[in-house]
XYZ file of C-alpha atoms in Angstrom:
626
model
C -14.028 -63.920 -49.425
C -17.311 -62.766 -47.895
C -16.644 -64.930 -44.843
C -13.305 -63.236 -44.264
C -14.872 -59.804 -44.529
C -17.604 -60.797 -42.098
C -15.042 -62.162 -39.622
C -12.994 -58.959 -39.834
C -16.088 -56.815 -39.234
C -17.054 -58.932 -36.223
C -13.574 -58.565 -34.722
C -13.677 -54.810 -35.277
C -17.104 -54.595 -33.593
C -15.755 -56.525 -30.603
C -12.825 -54.151 -30.218
C -15.086 -51.121 -30.449
C -17.440 -52.554 -27.834
C -14.534 -53.012 -25.386
C -13.420 -49.348 -25.589
C -16.035 -47.954 -23.080
C -15.234 -50.743 -20.614
C -11.523 -49.959 -20.782
C -12.238 -46.242 -20.341
C -14.278 -46.931 -17.206
C -11.656 -49.254 -15.739
C -8.739 -46.858 -16.343
C -9.341 -44.615 -13.294
C -9.454 -47.650 -10.996
C -6.115 -48.897 -12.254
C -4.405 -45.480 -12.019
C -5.745 -44.386 -8.616
C -7.304 -45.746 -5.446
C -10.022 -48.367 -5.445
C -13.509 -46.796 -5.297
C -15.334 -47.107 -2.005
C -18.609 -48.028 -3.644
C -19.729 -49.759 -6.804
C -21.079 -47.602 -9.609
C -24.787 -46.978 -9.747
C -26.437 -48.553 -12.800
C -26.629 -46.091 -15.637
C -30.317 -46.783 -16.124
C -31.317 -45.404 -12.712
C -33.450 -42.290 -13.131
C -34.234 -40.217 -9.991
C -37.767 -39.070 -9.339
C -38.190 -35.322 -8.836
C -39.433 -34.150 -5.443
C -42.941 -32.973 -4.847
C -42.017 -29.305 -4.950
C -39.669 -29.517 -7.894
C -40.418 -27.768 -11.129
C -41.689 -30.270 -13.686
C -39.162 -30.842 -16.421
C -38.589 -33.184 -19.300
C -37.489 -36.746 -18.657
C -34.155 -36.679 -16.815
C -31.140 -37.868 -18.779
C -29.458 -41.020 -17.443
C -26.157 -39.171 -16.819
C -27.814 -37.007 -14.141
C -28.029 -39.929 -11.710
C -25.447 -42.306 -13.152
C -21.758 -42.233 -12.370
C -19.297 -43.424 -9.757
C -20.969 -43.243 -6.352
C -19.064 -42.728 -3.098
C -19.839 -42.291 0.591
C -16.545 -40.615 1.500
C -16.969 -37.301 3.295
C -15.953 -34.576 2.676
C -13.319 -35.362 0.042
C -14.972 -36.298 -3.271
C -13.881 -39.285 -5.313
C -13.428 -37.982 -8.828
C -14.717 -40.560 -11.315
C -14.996 -39.661 -14.942
C -18.119 -40.808 -16.735
C -18.025 -42.829 -19.864
C -18.968 -39.758 -21.849
C -16.272 -39.119 -24.485
C -15.115 -35.507 -24.773
C -15.863 -33.647 -27.947
C -13.067 -33.129 -30.394
C -12.291 -29.401 -30.772
C -11.444 -29.836 -34.443
C -14.146 -31.606 -36.468
C -13.631 -33.124 -39.846
C -14.261 -30.781 -42.754
C -17.408 -32.535 -43.926
C -18.892 -33.075 -40.460
C -22.588 -32.282 -40.203
C -24.514 -30.862 -37.267
C -25.910 -34.284 -36.467
C -22.425 -35.757 -36.525
C -21.160 -33.069 -34.133
C -23.888 -33.891 -31.657
C -23.110 -37.569 -31.926
C -19.402 -36.899 -31.308
C -20.182 -34.941 -28.145
C -21.931 -38.045 -26.745
C -25.310 -39.547 -27.356
C -25.865 -40.470 -23.679
C -23.911 -37.590 -22.096
C -24.869 -34.060 -21.081
C -25.251 -31.416 -23.720
C -24.139 -27.856 -23.229
C -27.797 -26.802 -22.993
C -28.371 -29.203 -20.087
C -25.164 -28.210 -18.302
C -25.902 -24.520 -18.710
C -29.379 -24.789 -17.221
C -29.431 -23.438 -13.675
C -32.061 -24.004 -11.028
C -35.070 -21.826 -10.333
C -34.194 -19.190 -7.691
C -36.745 -18.663 -4.943
C -35.838 -15.045 -4.159
C -34.470 -12.326 -6.438
C -31.978 -11.096 -3.832
C -30.742 -14.637 -3.111
C -30.053 -16.145 -6.526
C -28.595 -19.360 -5.107
C -31.646 -20.201 -2.936
C -33.464 -23.354 -4.081
C -36.531 -25.240 -2.807
C -36.572 -29.047 -2.903
C -38.970 -31.372 -1.033
C -40.140 -28.601 1.322
C -36.551 -27.730 2.215
C -34.471 -24.707 1.290
C -30.917 -25.118 0.011
C -28.535 -22.312 -0.875
C -24.979 -22.300 -2.135
C -22.424 -19.821 -0.765
C -18.665 -19.258 -0.907
C -16.053 -17.094 0.734
C -13.747 -14.934 -1.400
C -9.986 -15.606 -1.479
C -8.276 -14.438 1.674
C -11.324 -15.158 3.876
C -11.784 -18.339 5.859
C -14.963 -20.380 5.784
C -15.438 -20.064 9.526
C -19.094 -20.002 10.681
C -18.603 -16.602 12.335
C -17.145 -15.041 9.174
C -19.930 -12.969 7.604
C -17.962 -12.163 4.458
C -19.651 -14.953 2.470
C -21.433 -14.391 -0.833
C -24.170 -16.194 -2.724
C -22.884 -18.242 -5.659
C -24.694 -17.296 -8.821
C -25.432 -14.576 -11.324
C -26.176 -11.931 -8.681
C -23.342 -12.954 -6.372
C -20.018 -14.705 -6.889
C -20.030 -15.835 -10.505
C -16.539 -17.394 -10.382
C -15.313 -19.249 -7.301
C -11.575 -18.808 -6.662
C -11.172 -21.190 -3.739
C -11.382 -24.978 -3.929
C -14.540 -25.282 -1.898
C -18.110 -24.042 -1.787
C -20.669 -24.477 0.995
C -24.273 -25.683 1.050
C -26.625 -24.424 3.735
C -30.044 -25.724 4.674
C -32.453 -26.138 7.578
C -32.638 -29.671 8.979
C -34.890 -31.062 11.719
C -32.695 -34.151 12.036
C -29.234 -35.319 11.053
C -28.898 -36.948 7.670
C -27.007 -37.095 4.412
C -27.593 -36.260 0.783
C -25.888 -37.124 -2.451
C -24.482 -34.350 -4.617
C -23.459 -34.462 -8.261
C -20.766 -32.163 -9.631
C -19.995 -31.810 -13.340
C -16.908 -29.953 -14.588
C -16.897 -28.841 -18.219
C -15.486 -26.286 -20.629
C -17.641 -24.357 -23.095
C -16.226 -24.365 -26.606
C -17.318 -23.609 -30.146
C -16.607 -25.146 -33.527
C -17.650 -24.650 -37.111
C -19.822 -27.279 -38.797
C -21.210 -27.571 -42.306
C -24.941 -27.695 -43.019
C -25.241 -28.418 -46.685
C -23.640 -25.518 -48.486
C -23.444 -23.303 -45.373
C -21.341 -23.323 -42.218
C -22.280 -22.196 -38.751
C -20.698 -22.027 -35.298
C -21.961 -24.570 -32.764
C -21.392 -24.453 -28.980
C -20.563 -27.671 -27.167
C -19.280 -28.891 -23.786
C -15.753 -30.292 -23.785
C -13.825 -32.251 -21.153
C -16.970 -33.144 -19.221
C -16.507 -35.126 -16.014
C -19.201 -35.918 -13.431
C -18.385 -36.702 -9.796
C -20.425 -37.752 -6.773
C -20.195 -36.784 -3.133
C -22.184 -37.860 -0.087
C -22.648 -34.927 2.250
C -23.538 -35.429 5.918
C -25.179 -32.730 7.994
C -26.412 -32.184 11.535
C -29.663 -30.903 12.933
C -30.200 -27.126 12.805
C -28.807 -24.859 10.104
C -25.690 -26.700 8.977
C -22.989 -25.305 6.693
C -21.721 -28.224 4.605
C -18.350 -27.918 2.878
C -18.267 -29.132 -0.725
C -14.657 -29.609 -1.945
C -13.908 -28.818 -5.574
C -11.129 -30.072 -7.811
C -8.277 -27.664 -8.410
C -8.367 -25.986 -11.823
C -5.511 -23.816 -13.039
C -7.633 -22.769 -16.031
C -11.220 -21.489 -15.841
C -13.947 -24.144 -16.072
C -17.701 -24.237 -15.603
C -19.290 -26.233 -12.786
C -22.819 -27.620 -12.698
C -23.940 -28.942 -9.305
C -27.227 -30.649 -8.395
C -28.810 -32.915 -5.797
C -28.902 -36.507 -7.020
C -32.437 -37.126 -5.713
C -33.707 -33.827 -7.122
C -31.813 -32.785 -10.273
C -33.843 -29.563 -10.593
C -32.118 -28.275 -7.434
C -29.014 -27.182 -9.291
C -26.434 -24.402 -9.568
C -24.109 -23.329 -12.376
C -20.986 -21.223 -11.755
C -17.381 -20.761 -12.837
C -14.315 -22.075 -11.037
C -10.704 -20.943 -11.345
C -8.396 -21.911 -8.476
C -6.281 -19.164 -6.994
C -2.558 -19.922 -7.092
C -2.196 -20.294 -3.318
C -4.353 -23.427 -3.360
C -1.725 -25.509 -5.173
C 0.502 -27.933 -3.256
C 3.961 -26.802 -2.181
C 5.711 -30.162 -2.720
C 7.240 -30.061 0.766
C 7.506 -33.560 2.229
C 10.008 -33.092 5.070
C 11.633 -30.555 7.373
C 14.684 -30.573 5.137
C 12.591 -29.671 2.109
C 10.969 -26.904 4.135
C 14.287 -25.392 5.264
C 15.691 -25.628 1.738
C 12.610 -23.885 0.346
C 12.901 -21.078 2.911
C 16.582 -20.508 2.152
C 16.169 -20.632 -1.622
C 13.011 -18.533 -1.813
C 13.601 -16.016 1.004
C 16.754 -16.405 3.096
C 19.535 -15.484 0.677
C 17.643 -12.514 -0.757
C 16.883 -11.120 2.715
C 20.532 -11.463 3.760
C 21.905 -9.799 0.635
C 19.203 -7.113 0.704
C 19.818 -6.162 4.333
C 23.594 -5.900 3.849
C 23.490 -3.929 0.610
C 20.549 -1.850 1.814
C 22.319 -0.862 5.032
C 25.454 0.155 3.144
C 23.476 2.153 0.571
C 21.433 3.959 3.224
C 24.584 4.933 5.097
C 25.995 6.452 1.903
C 22.694 8.231 1.270
C 22.779 9.744 4.771
C 26.214 11.201 4.030
C 24.675 13.119 1.126
C 21.194 13.960 2.434
C 22.170 14.452 6.068
C 19.054 12.797 7.472
C 16.163 10.595 6.319
C 12.496 11.465 5.730
C 11.928 12.033 9.499
C 8.406 10.630 9.529
C 9.016 8.144 12.338
C 8.343 4.418 12.400
C 4.573 4.463 12.905
C 3.503 6.233 9.679
C 5.665 3.958 7.534
C 4.500 0.733 9.186
C 0.829 1.743 9.113
C 1.024 3.085 5.559
C 2.820 0.010 4.248
C 0.373 -2.349 5.959
C -2.740 -0.443 4.877
C -1.587 -0.132 1.258
C -0.843 -3.862 1.189
C -4.286 -4.636 2.570
C -5.968 -2.410 -0.032
C -4.028 -4.078 -2.842
C -5.035 -7.542 -1.611
C -8.655 -6.444 -1.326
C -8.683 -5.119 -4.889
C -6.969 -8.061 -6.600
C -6.177 -10.893 -4.200
C -6.157 -13.535 -6.923
C -3.806 -11.596 -9.201
C -1.370 -10.847 -6.378
C -1.505 -14.464 -5.188
C -0.714 -15.738 -8.675
C 2.234 -13.350 -8.937
C 3.623 -14.229 -5.500
C 3.338 -17.966 -6.085
C 5.144 -17.612 -9.411
C 7.723 -15.210 -7.895
C 8.338 -16.061 -4.200
C 11.071 -13.417 -4.029
C 8.276 -10.814 -3.991
C 7.632 -11.592 -0.316
C 11.306 -11.001 0.520
C 11.229 -7.740 -1.414
C 8.118 -6.661 0.528
C 9.935 -7.289 3.815
C 13.119 -5.575 2.590
C 11.305 -2.394 1.550
C 9.794 -2.066 5.034
C 13.199 -2.803 6.623
C 14.875 -0.142 4.460
C 12.269 2.436 5.466
C 12.868 1.650 9.132
C 16.626 2.006 8.559
C 16.064 5.443 7.016
C 14.230 6.555 10.137
C 16.836 5.001 12.432
C 19.741 7.145 11.150
C 18.713 10.386 12.915
C 22.060 11.495 14.320
C 23.321 15.092 14.520
C 19.800 16.537 14.188
C 18.825 19.523 16.321
C 15.333 20.950 16.557
C 15.687 24.732 16.823
C 13.111 27.449 17.480
C 14.005 30.822 15.988
C 12.426 33.734 17.888
C 12.258 37.336 16.647
C 11.023 39.891 19.237
C 8.631 42.538 17.948
C 9.407 45.773 19.849
C 8.298 49.387 19.973
C 9.145 52.508 21.959
C 7.831 52.586 25.544
C 8.250 54.510 28.851
C 9.435 52.766 32.019
C 8.186 53.562 35.574
C 10.929 56.241 35.898
C 9.571 58.023 32.860
C 12.517 57.063 30.699
C 12.229 56.141 27.031
C 12.852 52.399 26.628
C 11.879 49.584 24.299
C 8.807 47.484 25.020
C 8.074 44.053 23.633
C 4.644 43.694 22.031
C 4.995 40.155 20.734
C 7.206 37.575 19.072
C 7.437 35.803 15.743
C 8.878 32.331 15.663
C 9.475 29.336 13.458
C 10.847 25.882 14.176
C 13.315 24.093 11.916
C 15.417 20.973 12.021
C 19.151 21.583 11.683
C 21.455 18.738 10.711
C 25.229 18.718 10.894
C 26.693 17.707 7.541
C 29.714 15.404 7.166
C 31.873 18.373 6.021
C 31.195 20.222 9.302
C 28.564 22.604 7.950
C 24.887 22.793 8.853
C 21.707 22.610 6.787
C 18.006 23.186 7.312
C 16.164 19.971 6.424
C 12.479 19.412 5.754
C 10.391 16.352 6.538
C 8.928 13.854 4.094
C 10.138 11.447 1.398
C 10.118 14.070 -1.377
C 12.323 16.435 0.648
C 14.673 13.554 1.394
C 14.819 12.605 -2.284
C 15.467 16.254 -3.230
C 18.435 16.381 -0.838
C 19.705 13.066 -2.144
C 19.704 13.966 -5.847
C 19.993 17.741 -5.441
C 21.404 19.569 -2.447
C 20.272 20.461 1.089
C 19.563 24.035 2.180
C 22.959 24.759 3.741
C 22.808 27.230 6.658
C 25.778 29.411 5.776
C 26.056 31.530 8.976
C 24.664 29.118 11.544
C 27.954 29.122 13.487
C 27.570 32.903 14.003
C 24.543 32.534 16.279
C 25.082 34.384 19.544
C 21.898 34.856 21.587
C 21.157 31.183 22.046
C 19.469 29.240 24.838
C 19.617 25.480 25.285
C 16.179 24.106 26.160
C 16.360 21.543 28.945
C 12.701 20.488 28.812
C 10.404 21.125 25.886
C 9.621 20.245 22.297
C 12.838 21.811 20.906
C 16.538 21.499 21.654
C 17.603 25.135 21.205
C 16.072 28.611 21.053
C 17.870 31.259 19.017
C 16.963 34.968 18.988
C 16.787 36.856 15.701
C 17.539 40.558 15.350
C 14.311 42.563 15.863
C 15.191 44.729 12.862
C 15.586 41.725 10.484
C 13.186 41.665 7.536
C 12.308 38.008 8.159
C 13.110 35.322 10.662
C 14.938 33.146 8.151
C 16.029 33.842 4.619
C 15.626 30.338 3.207
C 15.191 28.539 -0.093
C 14.174 25.026 0.952
C 15.208 21.854 -0.832
C 12.671 20.436 -3.270
C 11.829 20.007 -6.927
C 11.220 22.531 -9.660
C 9.603 22.429 -13.097
C 12.525 21.347 -15.271
C 10.898 21.754 -18.682
C 11.550 25.463 -18.319
C 14.828 27.126 -17.452
C 16.019 30.628 -16.676
C 18.510 32.157 -19.071
C 20.199 35.595 -18.965
C 18.377 38.189 -20.997
C 20.509 39.712 -23.728
C 20.235 42.638 -26.053
C 20.223 42.417 -29.836
C 23.945 42.955 -29.740
C 24.409 39.975 -27.416
C 25.104 41.956 -24.236
C 23.646 40.755 -20.911
C 20.913 42.993 -19.503
C 21.567 44.081 -15.890
C 19.118 45.366 -13.274
C 19.606 48.414 -10.996
C 21.754 46.377 -8.607
C 24.010 45.155 -11.400
C 22.602 41.634 -11.360
C 21.795 39.854 -14.655
C 18.145 39.895 -15.693
C 16.825 36.399 -16.439
C 13.940 35.189 -18.533
C 12.118 31.836 -18.723
C 12.398 29.605 -21.793
C 11.384 26.056 -22.711
C 14.085 23.427 -22.173
C 13.602 21.625 -25.496
C 16.415 19.114 -24.973
C 15.032 17.906 -21.639
C 11.500 17.699 -23.035
C 12.620 15.443 -25.885
C 14.731 13.210 -23.642
C 11.902 12.941 -21.095
C 9.284 11.944 -23.665
C 11.486 9.367 -25.392
C 12.639 7.883 -22.086
C 9.091 7.727 -20.703
C 7.861 5.981 -23.851
C 10.650 3.400 -23.614
C 10.007 2.727 -19.920
C 6.263 2.411 -20.501
C 6.738 0.003 -23.410
C 9.206 -2.228 -21.548
C 7.196 -2.411 -18.331
C 3.974 -2.919 -20.269
C 5.373 -5.854 -22.221
C 6.915 -7.410 -19.124
C 4.244 -6.805 -16.474
C 1.051 -5.840 -18.281
C -0.638 -2.734 -19.677
C -1.621 -1.217 -16.327
C 1.954 -1.416 -15.037
C 3.131 -0.013 -18.350
C 0.874 3.030 -17.970
C 2.180 3.525 -14.423
C 5.774 3.286 -15.634
C 5.090 5.790 -18.410
C 3.536 8.310 -16.001
C 6.326 7.889 -13.432
C 9.095 8.333 -15.990
C 7.340 11.377 -17.422
C 7.096 13.002 -13.986
C 10.764 12.280 -13.296
C 11.717 14.033 -16.517
C 9.296 16.902 -15.974
C 10.563 17.869 -12.517
C 14.147 18.206 -11.341
C 15.774 18.830 -7.942
C 16.785 22.304 -6.828
C 20.493 23.067 -6.808
C 20.265 26.534 -5.247
C 18.819 25.740 -1.798
C 20.292 27.810 1.055
C 19.484 29.346 4.460
C 20.790 32.345 6.452
C 19.598 34.530 9.343
C 20.309 37.891 11.035
C 21.028 36.764 14.567
C 20.470 39.056 17.559
C 23.574 40.310 19.417
C 24.909 38.120 22.183
C 23.986 40.496 25.070
C 20.260 39.963 24.366
C 20.588 36.647 26.129
C 22.131 38.401 29.162
C 19.323 40.952 29.188
C 16.714 38.232 29.346
C 18.627 36.431 32.099
C 18.956 39.654 34.115
C 15.258 40.372 33.859
C 14.492 36.878 35.085
C 16.900 37.342 38.008
C 15.336 40.674 39.015
C 11.870 39.184 38.876
C 12.665 36.603 41.554
C 11.126 37.901 44.813
C 9.796 41.053 43.204
C 6.807 39.743 41.276
C 4.416 42.273 42.846
C 6.721 45.327 42.603
C 5.420 48.037 40.278
C 8.263 50.584 40.692
C 12.013 50.453 41.156
C 11.605 51.793 44.724
C 9.409 48.853 45.683
C 11.878 46.494 44.085
C 14.751 48.078 46.097
C 12.948 47.588 49.359
C 12.184 43.935 48.610
C 15.642 42.979 47.463
C 17.746 44.675 50.130
C 21.347 45.809 50.092
C 22.756 42.357 49.174
C 21.227 42.540 45.711
C 21.980 46.167 44.871
C 25.210 45.563 42.956
C 23.810 42.835 40.628
C 20.831 45.054 39.917
C 23.101 47.989 39.002
C 24.899 45.812 36.505
C 21.673 44.411 35.073
C 20.149 47.866 34.725
C 23.283 49.108 32.995
C 23.006 46.336 30.427
C 19.298 46.900 29.902
C 19.693 50.659 29.463
C 22.615 50.182 27.130
C 20.738 47.658 25.000
C 17.487 49.584 24.830
C 19.322 52.821 24.026
C 21.105 51.057 21.199
C 17.811 49.780 19.823
C 16.245 53.213 19.992
C 19.204 54.704 18.159
C 19.229 51.901 15.602
C 22.735 50.866 16.702
C 23.178 47.556 18.488
C 26.949 47.552 18.789
C 28.834 44.424 19.703
C 28.960 42.234 22.737
C 32.416 43.595 23.630
C 31.151 47.187 23.587
C 28.459 46.380 26.094
C 30.941 44.455 28.207
C 32.908 47.715 28.510
C 29.911 49.542 29.986
C 30.792 50.781 33.495
C 27.934 50.171 35.921
C 29.213 53.014 38.171
C 28.577 55.560 35.419
C 25.031 54.375 34.773
C 22.268 56.858 35.375
C 21.243 57.021 39.051
C 22.520 54.022 40.917
C 20.093 51.951 42.929
C 20.535 52.330 46.722
C 19.030 50.500 49.652
C 17.140 52.064 52.525
C 18.253 49.456 55.063
């Protein structure tokens, strides 16, 4: 019986002894054949002359699968078993340490970083009279030698590397190579029992050590050190094999854009483009063009900002977003490729909005400011002392009317969901001049006696949580003002307030659950603003246009000025013009006197009345002296 038990125990011991050998052979069977044989596990490197004295180096610091391949590392897991995250209930502290691995690195060893040489350069190390420092470029920046956007890797610099490579720099008098060790591990905790008490113990899980041989040239080389891709955060401990005290510890979490695209052929590439981008762009352009055309029929015209502000604003805002959170945006885009198509479509829709600019006229409204004056003959006339003007954009609406439109996306949105400021009497303009060269298309004269150039209530938004209601008496009768118009008073719009708050809360909750708390807060604020402000529905525009003959008066004055610029009296003007121009001058003077007399009397009359003025009956005809 004892012999059988002994034989069974011997067989079990043999099986257990073969487990490490099988574990070491597994990577060779699953992957490529290593380029070099493993270094004996008993080899212990000797620290350099300038290294900080430490305790005896553990065998795992120099042991492992060696390779001379450059620059791609050959990942070879050590024989160190990973710690189980869930210990047995009665496991002791000593048992936990034994489970982590008796000959492998402990979390204290892996967490120990090297001694920095300078406080402002935490990754600078000194080994064998040579400086080494570890740097990395942030996501979105290339590791080109002329790119100065690099950062030190360490506590005072880049604590977590997002890209799949870091860079070692040094000063070298000659070309050479050095061996680098890289350990990947995950810090974890577990609860162990110590007698009648329990405590939480930290340990290193999923530890794997890899070797790389790095070659460098004479001068100040920048040596690329590739890292394995990690979709989840891990810790990395890196050291020189011949000087383990020259070491760095940092985090690594690969950004999403570093993963492979699984595209093996041109056909796969074309299929990926069509599936991820092509169909959405096609559908978006067609539906977007149709929707924008319908929107133009309601709003009349787009935001009118031009192409440049939209393109620059969209590009700059995208750049700022990438600068703030490149990794987060990259992860989202990789998981949702349609986001790139949507980015392109939004810019295309904005350009479409600016392209539909038909039936828009830029008009300058001019109101002369006049006062009584005396002409060279001593007659009472009207003199111009200045002008008031304003420039507006007039759009022709689909129903044949006209509206004054403002610039900007908010004005466009107000016209789209509210109404434009329709110009009710625009077709009644009389004294109008078409501008052939200039910054406007038309110039329209406003009556000098008008109270303002334009009586306008522009399109826009108003505070919708309050509303105007007719004021009533105790008996329920509407209170009227002196002009017979109802008197209004402001009151809180309780129904809209309740609907706005409930709707904003729902939008914030849904967006927060779907896209994160920050997006949820943005959705809540946006929905609240939409409910708080509403579009105007009483926008309008009208003007008191000047009579039609004002245009003729201006034209006549221009005609009389030709050839008579230096004349100071009518007699001098008569001598310069000669008999051939007497009749046109008589007619022009008749119109001027008639118009100025009407202004002085406060009566402008109509264009037909001034057409009936007989030049022969005008005061004192102009005659020529040969």
